[in-house]
mmCIF file of C-alpha atoms in Angstrom:
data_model
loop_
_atom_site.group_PDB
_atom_site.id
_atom_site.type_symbol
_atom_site.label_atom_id
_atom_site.label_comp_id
_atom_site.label_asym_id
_atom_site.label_seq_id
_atom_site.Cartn_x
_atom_site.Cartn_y
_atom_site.Cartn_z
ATOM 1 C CA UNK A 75 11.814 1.760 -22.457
ATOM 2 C CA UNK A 76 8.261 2.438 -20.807
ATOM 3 C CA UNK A 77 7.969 1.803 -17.369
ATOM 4 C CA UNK A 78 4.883 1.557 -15.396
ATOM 5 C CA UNK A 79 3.788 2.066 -12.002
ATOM 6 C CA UNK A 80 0.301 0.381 -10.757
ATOM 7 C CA UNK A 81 -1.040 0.977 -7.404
ATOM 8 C CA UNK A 82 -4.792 0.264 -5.429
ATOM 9 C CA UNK A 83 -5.413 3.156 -3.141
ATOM 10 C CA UNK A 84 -8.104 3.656 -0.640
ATOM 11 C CA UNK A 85 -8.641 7.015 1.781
ATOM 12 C CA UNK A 86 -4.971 8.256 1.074
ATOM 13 C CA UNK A 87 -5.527 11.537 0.702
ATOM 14 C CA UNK A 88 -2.449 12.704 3.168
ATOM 15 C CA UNK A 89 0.503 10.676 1.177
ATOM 16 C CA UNK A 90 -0.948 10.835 -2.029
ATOM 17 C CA UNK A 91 0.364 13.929 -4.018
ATOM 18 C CA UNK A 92 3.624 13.376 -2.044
ATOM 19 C CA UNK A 93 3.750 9.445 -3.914
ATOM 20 C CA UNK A 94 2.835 10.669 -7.441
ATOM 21 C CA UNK A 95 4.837 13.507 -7.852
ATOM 22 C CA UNK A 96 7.718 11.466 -6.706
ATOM 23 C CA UNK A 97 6.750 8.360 -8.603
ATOM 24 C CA UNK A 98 7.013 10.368 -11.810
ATOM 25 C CA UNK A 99 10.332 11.161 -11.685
ATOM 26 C CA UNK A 100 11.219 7.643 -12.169
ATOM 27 C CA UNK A 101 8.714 5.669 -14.104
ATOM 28 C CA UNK A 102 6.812 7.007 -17.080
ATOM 29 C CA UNK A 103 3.098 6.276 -16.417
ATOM 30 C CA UNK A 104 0.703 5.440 -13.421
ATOM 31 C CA UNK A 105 -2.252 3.733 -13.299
ATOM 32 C CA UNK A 106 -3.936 3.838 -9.729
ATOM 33 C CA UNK A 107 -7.186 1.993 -8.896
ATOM 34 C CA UNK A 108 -9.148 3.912 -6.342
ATOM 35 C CA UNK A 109 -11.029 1.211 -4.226
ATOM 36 C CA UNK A 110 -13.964 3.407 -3.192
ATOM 37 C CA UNK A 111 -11.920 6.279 -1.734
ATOM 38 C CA UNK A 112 -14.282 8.073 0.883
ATOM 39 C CA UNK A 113 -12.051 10.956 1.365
ATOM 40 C CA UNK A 114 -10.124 13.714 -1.197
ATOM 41 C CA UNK A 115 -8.109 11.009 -2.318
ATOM 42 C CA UNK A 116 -9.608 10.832 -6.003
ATOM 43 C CA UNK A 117 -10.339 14.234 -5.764
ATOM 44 C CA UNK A 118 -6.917 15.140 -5.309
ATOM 45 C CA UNK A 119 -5.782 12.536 -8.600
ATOM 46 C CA UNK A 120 -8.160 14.619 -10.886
ATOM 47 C CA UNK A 121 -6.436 17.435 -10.085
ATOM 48 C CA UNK A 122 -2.975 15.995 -10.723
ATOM 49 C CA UNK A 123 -4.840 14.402 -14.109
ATOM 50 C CA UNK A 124 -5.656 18.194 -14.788
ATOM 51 C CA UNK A 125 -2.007 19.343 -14.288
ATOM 52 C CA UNK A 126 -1.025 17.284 -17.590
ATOM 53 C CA UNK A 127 0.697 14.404 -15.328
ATOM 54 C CA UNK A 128 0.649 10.789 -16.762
ATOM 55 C CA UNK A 129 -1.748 9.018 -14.794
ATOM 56 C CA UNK A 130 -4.596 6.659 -15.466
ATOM 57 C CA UNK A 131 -6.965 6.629 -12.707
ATOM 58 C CA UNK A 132 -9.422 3.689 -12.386
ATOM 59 C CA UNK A 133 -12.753 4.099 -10.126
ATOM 60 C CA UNK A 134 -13.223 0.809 -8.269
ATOM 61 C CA UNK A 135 -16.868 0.800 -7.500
ATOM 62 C CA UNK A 136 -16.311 -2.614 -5.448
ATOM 63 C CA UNK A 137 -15.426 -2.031 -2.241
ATOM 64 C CA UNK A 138 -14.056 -5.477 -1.202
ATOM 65 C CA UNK A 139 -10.145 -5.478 -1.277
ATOM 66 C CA UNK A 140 -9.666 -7.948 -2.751
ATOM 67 C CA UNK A 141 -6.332 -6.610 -4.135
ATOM 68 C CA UNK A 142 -3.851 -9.884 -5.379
ATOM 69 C CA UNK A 143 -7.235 -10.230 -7.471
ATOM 70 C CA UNK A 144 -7.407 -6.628 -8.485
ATOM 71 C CA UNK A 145 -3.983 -5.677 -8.735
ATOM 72 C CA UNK A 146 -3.145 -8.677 -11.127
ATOM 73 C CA UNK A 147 -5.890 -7.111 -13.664
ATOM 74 C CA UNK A 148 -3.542 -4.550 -13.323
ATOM 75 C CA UNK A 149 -0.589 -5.626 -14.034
ATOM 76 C CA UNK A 150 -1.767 -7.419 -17.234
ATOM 77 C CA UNK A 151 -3.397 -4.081 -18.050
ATOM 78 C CA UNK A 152 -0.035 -2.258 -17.662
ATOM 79 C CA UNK A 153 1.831 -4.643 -19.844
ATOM 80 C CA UNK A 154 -1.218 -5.260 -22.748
ATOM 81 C CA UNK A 155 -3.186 -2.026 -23.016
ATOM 82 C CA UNK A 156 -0.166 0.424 -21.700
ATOM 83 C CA UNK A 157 2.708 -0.864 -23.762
ATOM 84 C CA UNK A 158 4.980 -1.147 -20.163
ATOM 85 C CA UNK A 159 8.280 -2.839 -20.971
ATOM 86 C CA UNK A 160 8.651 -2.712 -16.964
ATOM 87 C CA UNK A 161 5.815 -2.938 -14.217
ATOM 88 C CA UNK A 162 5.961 -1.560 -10.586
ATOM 89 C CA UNK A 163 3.941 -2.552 -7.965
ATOM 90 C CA UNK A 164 3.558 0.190 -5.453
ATOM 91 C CA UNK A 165 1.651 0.965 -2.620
ATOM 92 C CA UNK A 166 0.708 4.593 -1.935
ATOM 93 C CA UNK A 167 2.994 4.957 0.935
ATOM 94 C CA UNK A 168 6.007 2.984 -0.998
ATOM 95 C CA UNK A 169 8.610 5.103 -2.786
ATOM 96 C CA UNK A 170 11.203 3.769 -4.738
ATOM 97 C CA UNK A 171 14.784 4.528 -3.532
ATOM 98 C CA UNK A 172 18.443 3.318 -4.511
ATOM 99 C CA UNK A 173 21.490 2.955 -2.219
ATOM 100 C CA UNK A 174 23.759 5.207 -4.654
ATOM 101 C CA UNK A 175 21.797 7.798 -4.501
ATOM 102 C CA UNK A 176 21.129 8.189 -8.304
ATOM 103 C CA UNK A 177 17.848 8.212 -9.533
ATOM 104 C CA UNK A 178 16.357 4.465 -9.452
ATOM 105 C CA UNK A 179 15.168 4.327 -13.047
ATOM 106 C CA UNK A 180 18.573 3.889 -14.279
ATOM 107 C CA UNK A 181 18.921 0.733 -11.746
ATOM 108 C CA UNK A 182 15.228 -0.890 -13.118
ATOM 109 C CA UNK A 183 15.909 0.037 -16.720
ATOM 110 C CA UNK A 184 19.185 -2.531 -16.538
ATOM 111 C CA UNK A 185 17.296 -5.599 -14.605
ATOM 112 C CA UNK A 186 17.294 -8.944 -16.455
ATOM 113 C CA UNK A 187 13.862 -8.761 -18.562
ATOM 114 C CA UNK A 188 13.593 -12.224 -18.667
ATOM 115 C CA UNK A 189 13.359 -12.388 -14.085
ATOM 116 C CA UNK A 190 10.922 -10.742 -11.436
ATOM 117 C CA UNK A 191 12.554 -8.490 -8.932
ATOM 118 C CA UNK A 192 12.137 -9.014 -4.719
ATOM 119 C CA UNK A 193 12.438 -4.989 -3.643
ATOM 120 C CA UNK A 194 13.339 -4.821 0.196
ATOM 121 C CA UNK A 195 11.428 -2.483 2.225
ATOM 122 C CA UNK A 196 13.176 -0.249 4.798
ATOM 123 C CA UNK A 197 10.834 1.556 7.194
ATOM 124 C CA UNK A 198 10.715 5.725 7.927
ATOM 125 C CA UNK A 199 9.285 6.667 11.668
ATOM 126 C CA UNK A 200 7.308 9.639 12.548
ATOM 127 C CA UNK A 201 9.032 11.324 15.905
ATOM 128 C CA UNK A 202 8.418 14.273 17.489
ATOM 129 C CA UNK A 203 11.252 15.955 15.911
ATOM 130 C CA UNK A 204 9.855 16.205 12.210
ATOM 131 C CA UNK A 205 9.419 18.987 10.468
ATOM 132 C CA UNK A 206 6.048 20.296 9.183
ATOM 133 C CA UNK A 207 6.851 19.723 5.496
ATOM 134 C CA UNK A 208 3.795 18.874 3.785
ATOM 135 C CA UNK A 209 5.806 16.707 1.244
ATOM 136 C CA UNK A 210 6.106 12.994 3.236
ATOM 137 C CA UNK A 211 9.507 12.209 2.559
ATOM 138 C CA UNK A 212 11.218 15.485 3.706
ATOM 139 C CA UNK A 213 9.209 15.381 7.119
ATOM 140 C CA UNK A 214 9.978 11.748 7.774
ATOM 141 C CA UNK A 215 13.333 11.161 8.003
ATOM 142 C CA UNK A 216 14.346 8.438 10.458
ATOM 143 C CA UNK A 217 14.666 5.145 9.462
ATOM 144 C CA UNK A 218 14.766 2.336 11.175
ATOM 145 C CA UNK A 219 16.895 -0.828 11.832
ATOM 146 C CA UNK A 220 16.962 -2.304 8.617
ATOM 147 C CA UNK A 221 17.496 -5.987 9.606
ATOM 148 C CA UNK A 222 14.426 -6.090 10.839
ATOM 149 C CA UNK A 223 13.080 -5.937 7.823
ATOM 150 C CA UNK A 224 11.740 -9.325 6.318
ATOM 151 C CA UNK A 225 9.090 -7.843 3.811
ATOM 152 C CA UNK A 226 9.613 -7.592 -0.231
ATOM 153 C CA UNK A 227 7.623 -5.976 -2.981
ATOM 154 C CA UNK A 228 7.740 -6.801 -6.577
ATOM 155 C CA UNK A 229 8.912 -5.341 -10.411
ATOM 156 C CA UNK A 230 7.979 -7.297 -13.107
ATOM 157 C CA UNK A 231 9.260 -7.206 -16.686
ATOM 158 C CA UNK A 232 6.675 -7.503 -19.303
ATOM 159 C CA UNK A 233 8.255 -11.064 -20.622
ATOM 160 C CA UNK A 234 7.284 -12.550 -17.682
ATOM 161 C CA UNK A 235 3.604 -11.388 -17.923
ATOM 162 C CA UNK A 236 3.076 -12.363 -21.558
ATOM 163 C CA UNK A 237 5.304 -15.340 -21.103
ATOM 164 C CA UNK A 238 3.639 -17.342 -18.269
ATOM 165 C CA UNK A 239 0.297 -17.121 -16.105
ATOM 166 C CA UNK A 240 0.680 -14.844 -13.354
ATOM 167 C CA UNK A 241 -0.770 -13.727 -10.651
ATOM 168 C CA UNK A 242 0.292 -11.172 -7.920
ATOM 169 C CA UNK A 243 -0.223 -12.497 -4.478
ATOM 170 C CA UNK A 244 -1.753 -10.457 -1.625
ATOM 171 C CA UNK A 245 0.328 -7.374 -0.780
ATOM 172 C CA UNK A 246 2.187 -7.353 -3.903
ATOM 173 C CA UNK A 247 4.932 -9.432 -1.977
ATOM 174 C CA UNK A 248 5.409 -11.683 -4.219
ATOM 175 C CA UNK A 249 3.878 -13.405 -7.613
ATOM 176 C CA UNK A 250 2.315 -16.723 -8.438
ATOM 177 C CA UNK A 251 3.666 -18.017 -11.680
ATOM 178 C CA UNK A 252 1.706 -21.302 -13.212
ATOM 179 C CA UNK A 253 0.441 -21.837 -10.366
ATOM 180 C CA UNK A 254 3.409 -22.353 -8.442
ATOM 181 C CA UNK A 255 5.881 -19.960 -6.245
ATOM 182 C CA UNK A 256 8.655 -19.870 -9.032
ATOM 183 C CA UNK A 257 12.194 -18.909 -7.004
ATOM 184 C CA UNK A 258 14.051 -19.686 -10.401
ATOM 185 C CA UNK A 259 12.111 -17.082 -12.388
ATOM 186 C CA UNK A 260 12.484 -14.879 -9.348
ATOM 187 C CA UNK A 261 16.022 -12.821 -8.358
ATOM 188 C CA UNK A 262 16.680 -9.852 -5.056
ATOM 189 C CA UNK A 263 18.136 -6.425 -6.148
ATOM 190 C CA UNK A 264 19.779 -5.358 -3.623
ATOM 191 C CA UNK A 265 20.640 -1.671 -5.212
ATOM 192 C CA UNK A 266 17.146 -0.673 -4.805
ATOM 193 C CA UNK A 267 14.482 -0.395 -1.778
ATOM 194 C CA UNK A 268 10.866 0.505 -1.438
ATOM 195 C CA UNK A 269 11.349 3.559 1.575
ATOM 196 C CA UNK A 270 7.839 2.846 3.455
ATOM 197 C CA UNK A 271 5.993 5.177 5.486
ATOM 198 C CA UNK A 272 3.146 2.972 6.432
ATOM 199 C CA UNK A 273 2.335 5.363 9.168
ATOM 200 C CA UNK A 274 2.338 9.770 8.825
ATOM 201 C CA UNK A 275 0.484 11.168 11.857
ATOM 202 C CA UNK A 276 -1.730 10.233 14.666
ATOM 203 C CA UNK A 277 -5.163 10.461 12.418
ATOM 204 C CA UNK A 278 -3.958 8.465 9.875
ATOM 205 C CA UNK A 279 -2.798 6.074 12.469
ATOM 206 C CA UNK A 280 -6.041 5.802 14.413
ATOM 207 C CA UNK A 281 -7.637 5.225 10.757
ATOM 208 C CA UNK A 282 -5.952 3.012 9.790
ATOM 209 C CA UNK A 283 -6.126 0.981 13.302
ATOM 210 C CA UNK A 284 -9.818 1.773 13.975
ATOM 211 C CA UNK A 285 -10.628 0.478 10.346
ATOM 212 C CA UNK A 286 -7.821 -2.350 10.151
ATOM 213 C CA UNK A 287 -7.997 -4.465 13.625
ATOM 214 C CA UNK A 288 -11.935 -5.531 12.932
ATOM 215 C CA UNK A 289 -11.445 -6.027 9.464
ATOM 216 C CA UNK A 290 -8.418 -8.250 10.458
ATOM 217 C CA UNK A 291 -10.699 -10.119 12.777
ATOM 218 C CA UNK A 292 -13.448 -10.674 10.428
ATOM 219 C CA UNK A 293 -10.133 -12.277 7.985
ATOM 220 C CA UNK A 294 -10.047 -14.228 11.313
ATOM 221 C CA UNK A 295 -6.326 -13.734 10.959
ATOM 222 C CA UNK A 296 -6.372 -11.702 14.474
ATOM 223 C CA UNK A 297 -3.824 -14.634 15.807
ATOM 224 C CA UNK A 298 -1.142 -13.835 12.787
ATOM 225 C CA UNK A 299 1.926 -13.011 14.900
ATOM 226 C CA UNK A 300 2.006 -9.444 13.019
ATOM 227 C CA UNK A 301 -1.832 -8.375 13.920
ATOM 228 C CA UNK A 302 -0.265 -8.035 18.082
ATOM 229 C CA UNK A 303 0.403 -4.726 17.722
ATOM 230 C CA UNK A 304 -2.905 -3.641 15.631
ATOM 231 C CA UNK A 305 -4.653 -5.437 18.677
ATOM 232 C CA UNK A 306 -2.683 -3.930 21.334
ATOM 233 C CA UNK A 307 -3.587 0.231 19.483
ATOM 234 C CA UNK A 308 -7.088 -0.345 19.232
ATOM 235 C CA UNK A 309 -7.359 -1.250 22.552
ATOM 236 C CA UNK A 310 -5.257 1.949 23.934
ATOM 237 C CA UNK A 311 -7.867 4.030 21.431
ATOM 238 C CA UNK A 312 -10.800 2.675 22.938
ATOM 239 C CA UNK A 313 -9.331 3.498 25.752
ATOM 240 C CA UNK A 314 -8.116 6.958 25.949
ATOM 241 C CA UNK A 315 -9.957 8.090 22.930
ATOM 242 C CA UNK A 316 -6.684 9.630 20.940
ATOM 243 C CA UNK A 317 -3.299 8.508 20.853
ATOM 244 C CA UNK A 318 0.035 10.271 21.903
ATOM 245 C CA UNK A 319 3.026 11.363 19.332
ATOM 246 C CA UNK A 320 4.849 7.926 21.640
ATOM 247 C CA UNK A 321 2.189 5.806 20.368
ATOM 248 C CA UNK A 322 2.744 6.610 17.065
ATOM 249 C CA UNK A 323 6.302 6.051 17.202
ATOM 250 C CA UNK A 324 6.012 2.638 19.192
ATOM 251 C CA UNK A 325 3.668 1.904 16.912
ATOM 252 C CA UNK A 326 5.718 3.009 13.509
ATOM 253 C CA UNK A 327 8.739 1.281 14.598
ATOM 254 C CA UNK A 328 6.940 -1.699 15.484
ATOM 255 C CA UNK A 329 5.293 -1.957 12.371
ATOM 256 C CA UNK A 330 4.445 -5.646 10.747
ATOM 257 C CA UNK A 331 6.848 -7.155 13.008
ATOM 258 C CA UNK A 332 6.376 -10.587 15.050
ATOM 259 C CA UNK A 333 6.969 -9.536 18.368
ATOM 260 C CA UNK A 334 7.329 -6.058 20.157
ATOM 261 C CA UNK A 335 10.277 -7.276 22.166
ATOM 262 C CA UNK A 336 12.904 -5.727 20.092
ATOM 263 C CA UNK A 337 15.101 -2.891 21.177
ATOM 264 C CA UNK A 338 14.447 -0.845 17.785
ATOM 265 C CA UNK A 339 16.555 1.619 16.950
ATOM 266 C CA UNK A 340 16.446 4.765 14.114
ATOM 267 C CA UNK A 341 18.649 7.002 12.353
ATOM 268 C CA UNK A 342 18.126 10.206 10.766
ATOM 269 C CA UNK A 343 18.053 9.066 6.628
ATOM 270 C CA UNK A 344 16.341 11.090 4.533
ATOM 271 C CA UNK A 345 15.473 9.634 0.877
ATOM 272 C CA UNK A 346 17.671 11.520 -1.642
ATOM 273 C CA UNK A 347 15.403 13.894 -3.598
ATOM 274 C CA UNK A 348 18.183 15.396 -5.453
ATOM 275 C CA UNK A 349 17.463 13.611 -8.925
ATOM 276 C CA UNK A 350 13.630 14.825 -8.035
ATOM 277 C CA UNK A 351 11.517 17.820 -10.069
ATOM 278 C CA UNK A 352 8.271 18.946 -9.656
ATOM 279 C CA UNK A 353 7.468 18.005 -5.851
ATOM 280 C CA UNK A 354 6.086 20.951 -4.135
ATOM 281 C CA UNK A 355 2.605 19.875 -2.405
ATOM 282 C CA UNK A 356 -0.332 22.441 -4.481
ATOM 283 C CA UNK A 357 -3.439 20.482 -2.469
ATOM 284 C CA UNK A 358 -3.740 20.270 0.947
ATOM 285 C CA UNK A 359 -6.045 18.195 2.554
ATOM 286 C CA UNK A 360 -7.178 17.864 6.249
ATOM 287 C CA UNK A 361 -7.082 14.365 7.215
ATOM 288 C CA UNK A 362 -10.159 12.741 8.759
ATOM 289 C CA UNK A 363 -10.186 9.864 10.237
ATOM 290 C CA UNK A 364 -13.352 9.698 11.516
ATOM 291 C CA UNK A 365 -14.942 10.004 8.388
ATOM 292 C CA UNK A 366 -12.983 7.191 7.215
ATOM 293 C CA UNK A 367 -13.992 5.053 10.484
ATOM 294 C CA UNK A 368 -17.435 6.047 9.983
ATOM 295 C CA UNK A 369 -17.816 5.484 6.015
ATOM 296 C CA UNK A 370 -15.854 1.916 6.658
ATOM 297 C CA UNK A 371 -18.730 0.500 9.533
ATOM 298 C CA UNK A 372 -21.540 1.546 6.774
ATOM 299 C CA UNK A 373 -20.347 -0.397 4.012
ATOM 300 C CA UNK A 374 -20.022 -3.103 6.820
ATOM 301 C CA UNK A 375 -23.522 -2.439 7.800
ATOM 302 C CA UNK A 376 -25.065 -2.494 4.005
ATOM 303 C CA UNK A 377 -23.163 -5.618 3.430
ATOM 304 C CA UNK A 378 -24.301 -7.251 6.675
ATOM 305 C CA UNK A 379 -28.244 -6.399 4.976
ATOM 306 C CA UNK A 380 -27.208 -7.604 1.721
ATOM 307 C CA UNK A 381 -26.404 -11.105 2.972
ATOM 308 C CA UNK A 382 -29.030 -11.706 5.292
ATOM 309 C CA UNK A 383 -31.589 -10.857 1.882
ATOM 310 C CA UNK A 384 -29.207 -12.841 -0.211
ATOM 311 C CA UNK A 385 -29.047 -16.291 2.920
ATOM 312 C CA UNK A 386 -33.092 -16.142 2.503
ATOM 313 C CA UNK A 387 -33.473 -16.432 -1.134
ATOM 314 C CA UNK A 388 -31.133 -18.622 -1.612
ATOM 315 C CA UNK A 389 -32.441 -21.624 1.539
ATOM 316 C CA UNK A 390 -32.347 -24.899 -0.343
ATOM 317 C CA UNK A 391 -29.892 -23.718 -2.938
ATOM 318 C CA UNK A 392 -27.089 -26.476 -3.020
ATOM 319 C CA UNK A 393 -25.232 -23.430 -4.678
ATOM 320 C CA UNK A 394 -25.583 -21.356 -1.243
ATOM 321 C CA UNK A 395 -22.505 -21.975 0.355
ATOM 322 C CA UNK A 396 -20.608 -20.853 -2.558
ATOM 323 C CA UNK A 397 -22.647 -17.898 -2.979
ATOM 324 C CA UNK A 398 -22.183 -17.123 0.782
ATOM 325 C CA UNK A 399 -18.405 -16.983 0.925
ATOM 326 C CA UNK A 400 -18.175 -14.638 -2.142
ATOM 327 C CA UNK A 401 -20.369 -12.143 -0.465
ATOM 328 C CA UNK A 402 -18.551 -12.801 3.137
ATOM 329 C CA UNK A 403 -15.183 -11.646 0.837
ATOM 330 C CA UNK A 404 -17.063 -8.288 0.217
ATOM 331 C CA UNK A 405 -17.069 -7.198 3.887
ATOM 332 C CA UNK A 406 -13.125 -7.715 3.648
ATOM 333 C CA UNK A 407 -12.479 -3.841 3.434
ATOM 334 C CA UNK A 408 -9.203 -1.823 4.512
#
């Protein structure tokens, strides 16, 4: 049995040899689309690439993220070009755990072939008491409540891919079979989670804020319930100019919640690494945000310019609004 991981990256150059060489102790191949990675984050793939490690990278020279779009070429890539009998669909800072403790290929290699699998995220906190491990899941190690979570992320078996027309809808949290949300093709595994650690230091933080909270306005989905908290950092940035090791915490516990009225507890978990070979970090990187701030408002600017050349030839089209809202889509960037 071959199975698969497929991921769309962008400017994860702190998490991403930690995610690959844990990835590969479970399935057998990964491709990862870079979406126009400003940082070592390719840079650091090639190098893995060079080590003899199974991965198919993919340069993404569009930089709109449009990713149920891109990671559904994916998927049908995985399946039809890579011969996977099983797909995963990770995010860089999603690793695959079980709740026995074994190593989770065993549990994916014995899920029905002919259903999709709902994963369950459970969420890992940065405090001030981590280590300085420069692998990501042995310096985060405190999870928190997990019923707060309400997120899922998918595995697909390759009969559903060949069998029906699918598509993977935005965040990978869920898929769109003919059409239609299909709950009878669809089934939760409970002895498996996705451990998520949406959130390693203070400058990936304030990247991922500084970048994320206009880009969430420009979605014009600033009034979501979840986007409060995005909001509510990049105003106490703008303020102060940095954030505190509190932040980061308050901010990593209240991650893609509704409401930051909870009382949110954590407990020192580590992921079991025992089944795990081949982990020790070889590249380090210095993370920097403000190159990824900086890089982001260009490709803003340039697509601002684009638009206004593209609204004046086009006057008169009765094609222009159409045209319009496709380029709009390209200033959607993470």
């Amino acid at each position: 049995m071959k199975i698969v991981s497929i991921s769309m990256v962008k400017n994860e150059s702190d998490i991403i040899e930690s995610f690959v060489r844990y990835t590969l102790n479970i399935v057998d191949q990964m491709i990862i689309l870079d979406n126009y990675s400003t940082d070592e984050t390719p840079i650091i793939i090639n190098k893995l690439i060079e080590e003899g490690l199974p991965i198919v990278l993919i340069n993404d020279d569009d930089a709109s993220y449009t990713q149920d779009i891109k990671t559904t070429k994916l998927l049908h890539k995985a399946v039809e070009e890579y011969e996977a009998d099983i797909v995963c669909l990770l995010d860089v800072d999603e690793f695959i755990i079980s709740n026995n403790e074994e190593n989770p290929r065993k549990i994916i290699e014995s899920i029905n072939s002919s259903k999709y699998y709902l994963i369950k995220w459970c969420t890992y906190v940065p405090t001030a008491d981590d280590s300085d491990d420069k692998f990501i899941p042995k310096r985060i190690t405190y999870l928190r409540d997990e019923t707060l979570e309400t997120f899922y992320k998918v595995i697909v078996p390759k009969e559903i891919v060949l069998k029906y027309d699918v598509n993977v809808s935005m965040g990978n949290h869920n898929l769109i079979i003919n059409g239609k949300n299909n709950t009878k093709l669809r089934e939760y595994n409970s002895n498996l989670n996705f451990a998520h650690f949406p959130l390693r230091s203070k400058e990936q933080c304030m990247s991922k804020i500084l970048i994320g909270w206009p880009n969430t306005i420009a979605r014009n989905t600033e009034n979501e319930s979840w986007a409060t908290h995005w909001e509510l950092l990049f105003n106490k940035i703008k303020k102060d100019n940095n954030i505190t090791s509190d932040d980061l915490e308050f901010f990593s516990k209240n991650y893609a919640l509704a409401s930051t009225n909870y009382d949110i507890s954590i407990k020192k978990q580590p992921i079991n690494l025992n089944f795990c070979k081949d982990i020790e970090i070889k590249y380090e990187t210095k993370y920097n945000y403000l190159n990824n701030v900086l890089e982001n408002y260009i490709s803003l600017a340039n697509e601002v310019v684009s638009l206004k050349r593209e609204i004046n030839v086009l006057t008169g089209n009765v094609n222009i609004i159409k045209l319009i809202k496709i380029k709009i889509s390209k200033l959607f960037l993470r």
